[in-house]
Coordinates of N, CA and C in Angstrom, one line a residue:
T1 N 0.7 -1.5 -0.1 CA -0.3 0.3 0.2 C 1.1 1.0 -0.1
N2 N 0.0 2.6 -0.7 CA 1.3 3.4 -0.5 C 1.1 4.6 0.2
Q3 N 1.2 4.4 1.8 CA 0.9 5.4 2.7 C 1.9 6.4 3.1
P4 N 1.6 7.4 3.3 CA 2.4 8.3 3.5 C 3.2 8.7 3.6
T5 N 4.1 9.4 3.9 CA 5.4 9.2 4.4 C 5.7 10.7 5.7
M6 N 5.7 9.8 7.0 CA 5.7 10.7 8.1 C 6.8 11.2 7.9
R7 N 6.6 13.0 7.7 CA 7.9 13.9 7.7 C 7.9 14.4 8.8
L8 N 9.1 14.5 9.9 CA 9.6 15.6 11.0 C 10.5 17.3 10.6
L9 N 9.9 18.3 10.5 CA 11.0 19.2 10.4 C 11.2 19.6 12.2
T10 N 12.1 20.2 11.8 CA 12.7 20.4 13.1 C 14.0 21.9 12.9
G11 N 14.0 22.7 13.8 CA 14.4 24.1 14.2 C 15.4 23.8 15.0
D12 N 17.1 24.8 15.5 CA 17.5 24.4 16.8 C 17.6 25.5 16.7
E13 N 18.6 25.8 18.2 CA 19.3 27.4 18.6 C 19.7 27.7 17.6
C14 N 20.4 27.2 16.7 CA 21.9 27.3 16.0 C 21.1 28.3 14.7
G15 N 20.6 27.5 14.6 CA 19.4 27.8 12.7 C 19.4 27.4 12.0
L16 N 19.5 25.6 12.3 CA 20.0 24.7 11.5 C 18.3 24.5 11.3
I17 N 17.9 23.9 10.2 CA 16.4 23.9 10.3 C 17.1 22.3 9.0
K18 N 15.8 21.6 9.6 CA 16.3 19.6 9.1 C 14.5 19.0 8.7
E19 N 15.0 18.4 8.0 CA 13.7 17.5 7.6 C 14.0 16.0 7.9
T20 N 13.4 15.2 8.9 CA 13.7 14.1 9.0 C 12.8 12.9 8.4
L21 N 12.5 12.1 7.8 CA 12.0 10.8 7.6 C 12.6 9.6 8.3
P22 N 11.4 9.0 9.3 CA 11.8 8.1 10.2 C 12.1 7.0 9.5
E23 N 11.1 6.9 8.4 CA 11.2 4.6 8.4 C 13.1 5.3 7.6
E24 N 13.5 6.1 6.8 CA 14.2 6.2 6.0 C 16.0 5.8 7.2
G25 N 15.5 6.4 8.3 CA 17.1 6.0 9.0 C 16.3 4.5 10.6
R26 N 15.2 3.7 10.0 CA 15.1 2.8 10.6 C 16.0 1.5 10.2
P27 N 16.8 0.6 10.8 CA 17.8 0.0 10.4 C 16.8 -1.5 10.3
K28 N 17.6 -2.2 9.1 CA 16.7 -2.8 8.3 C 17.4 -3.7 8.9
K29 N 15.7 -4.9 9.9 CA 15.8 -6.7 10.5 C 17.0 -7.1 10.0
I30 N 17.6 -7.4 10.9 CA 18.9 -9.1 10.1 C 18.8 -10.1 10.9
D31 N 18.5 -10.8 9.9 CA 18.4 -12.7 10.7 C 19.6 -13.1 10.9
K32 N 20.2 -12.6 11.8 CA 21.4 -13.0 13.0 C 21.2 -13.5 14.3
G33 N 20.1 -13.9 14.0 CA 20.0 -14.7 16.0 C 19.5 -13.5 16.9
P34 N 19.7 -13.7 18.5 CA 19.6 -12.2 19.2 C 20.4 -11.8 19.3
T35 N 20.3 -10.7 18.9 CA 21.5 -9.0 19.6 C 20.2 -7.9 19.3
N36 N 21.1 -7.4 20.7 CA 21.2 -6.6 21.2 C 21.3 -5.2 20.8
S37 N 20.8 -4.1 21.6 CA 20.4 -2.8 20.5 C 20.9 -1.7 20.1
C38 N 22.8 -2.6 20.8 CA 24.2 -1.9 20.3 C 24.6 -2.0 19.0
S39 N 23.7 -3.6 17.8 CA 23.9 -4.6 17.3 C 24.5 -3.6 15.8
H40 N 23.2 -2.8 15.7 CA 23.1 -2.3 14.7 C 22.3 -1.2 14.5
P41 N 23.1 -0.2 14.7 CA 23.2 1.0 15.1 C 22.7 1.9 13.9
I42 N 21.7 3.1 14.2 CA 21.0 4.0 13.9 C 21.9 5.1 13.2
T43 N 22.2 5.0 11.3 CA 22.6 5.5 10.2 C 22.1 6.9 10.4
V44 N 22.8 7.8 11.4 CA 22.0 9.0 11.7 C 22.0 10.1 10.3
K45 N 22.9 9.6 8.7 CA 22.7 10.9 8.0 C 21.7 10.2 7.0
K46 N 21.0 8.8 7.2 CA 20.5 8.1 6.0 C 18.6 8.8 6.4
G47 N 18.6 9.8 6.0 CA 17.1 10.0 5.8 C 17.1 11.3 6.6
I48 N 18.2 12.2 6.5 CA 17.7 13.7 7.3 C 18.2 14.9 6.7
R49 N 18.0 15.0 5.9 CA 18.5 16.7 4.8 C 18.2 18.4 6.3
R50 N 19.4 18.5 5.6 CA 19.5 20.0 6.2 C 18.2 20.5 4.9
I51 N 17.1 22.1 5.6 CA 17.6 22.4 4.6 C 17.6 23.7 4.1
E52 N 18.7 24.5 4.7 CA 19.2 25.1 3.9 C 21.1 24.9 4.3
Q53 N 20.7 24.6 2.9 CA 22.5 24.0 2.2 C 24.2 24.9 3.0
D54 N 23.7 25.6 2.3 CA 24.3 26.8 2.0 C 24.5 27.7 3.5
V55 N 24.0 27.9 4.7 CA 24.3 29.0 5.4 C 24.5 28.9 6.7
G56 N 25.2 29.1 7.4 CA 25.8 29.3 8.6 C 25.0 29.0 9.8
Q57 N 25.9 28.7 10.5 CA 25.2 28.1 11.8 C 25.2 29.2 12.9
S58 N 24.1 29.9 13.8 CA 24.6 31.7 14.4 C 23.4 31.4 15.8
R59 N 23.2 31.6 17.0 CA 22.9 32.1 17.8 C 21.5 32.8 16.7
A60 N 22.3 34.0 16.2 CA 21.5 35.1 16.2 C 20.4 34.3 15.1
R61 N 20.8 33.3 14.5 CA 19.3 33.3 13.3 C 18.8 32.1 14.1
G62 N 19.3 31.6 15.3 CA 18.6 30.4 15.7 C 16.6 30.6 15.7
V63 N 16.0 29.0 15.2 CA 15.2 28.9 15.7 C 14.1 28.9 16.4
M64 N 12.8 30.2 16.5 CA 12.3 30.6 18.0 C 10.7 29.8 17.3
A65 N 10.3 29.8 16.6 CA 9.1 28.6 16.6 C 9.2 28.5 14.3
M66 N 8.0 27.4 14.5 CA 8.3 26.8 13.0 C 6.7 26.7 12.5
T67 N 5.8 26.9 11.7 CA 4.0 26.8 11.4 C 4.3 26.5 10.3
W68 N 2.9 25.6 10.1 CA 3.1 25.4 8.6 C 2.0 26.6 7.5
M69 N 2.0 26.9 6.2 CA 1.1 27.9 6.3 C 1.0 27.3 4.6
Q70 N -0.6 27.5 4.3 CA -1.0 27.3 2.7 C -1.2 25.9 2.2
E71 N -1.9 25.0 3.4 CA -2.8 24.0 2.8 C -1.4 22.8 3.2
R72 N -1.0 23.3 4.5 CA 0.8 22.3 4.4 C 1.7 22.0 3.1
T73 N 1.5 22.9 2.0 CA 2.6 23.7 1.1 C 3.9 24.1 1.2
T74 N 3.9 24.9 2.8 CA 4.7 26.0 2.8 C 5.3 26.1 4.0
F75 N 6.0 26.6 4.7 CA 6.4 26.2 6.1 C 7.6 27.7 6.3
A76 N 7.2 28.1 7.2 CA 8.2 29.4 7.4 C 8.4 29.2 9.4
A77 N 9.8 29.8 9.6 CA 10.5 29.9 10.8 C 10.8 31.1 11.0
L78 N 11.1 31.5 12.4 CA 11.1 32.5 13.1 C 12.0 32.6 13.6
R79 N 13.1 33.6 13.2 CA 14.2 33.5 14.3 C 14.6 34.4 15.5
A80 N 15.4 33.4 15.5 CA 16.3 35.0 16.9 C 16.0 36.4 16.7
N81 N 16.5 36.7 15.3 CA 17.3 38.1 15.2 C 16.2 39.0 14.3
S82 N 14.3 38.2 14.6 CA 13.3 38.6 14.0 C 13.2 38.4 12.5
S83 N 13.8 37.9 12.0 CA 13.4 38.0 10.9 C 13.0 36.4 10.3
I84 N 11.5 36.4 8.9 CA 11.0 35.3 9.2 C 11.6 34.5 7.3
G85 N 11.2 33.0 7.5 CA 12.0 32.2 6.5 C 10.7 31.9 5.6
L86 N 10.7 31.5 4.6 CA 9.3 31.0 4.4 C 10.2 29.6 2.9
W87 N 10.1 28.2 3.0 CA 10.2 27.4 2.2 C 8.8 26.6 1.6
E88 N 8.8 25.7 0.2 CA 7.7 25.4 -0.1 C 8.4 23.9 0.1
S89 N 7.2 23.1 0.5 CA 7.5 21.5 0.8 C 8.0 20.7 -0.3

């Protein structure tokens, strides 16, 4: 079945905005008998994408709030320096 993929958008105090696709980062089940939780660590970069590739980090650009706009096709981020950024999803 074609179920919609869950997307998480996050912003942090240093201005990074990232999109995460949890299913992409989930470790694949390997049938090798019993294992502990450390045997198959999640690949951190798989399923995570930085939204603004060419922008540096700074506390002045820290993300204070985020919201969806226009029927969830666009989202906005309010930054610590009072600027507002808009992105098409």
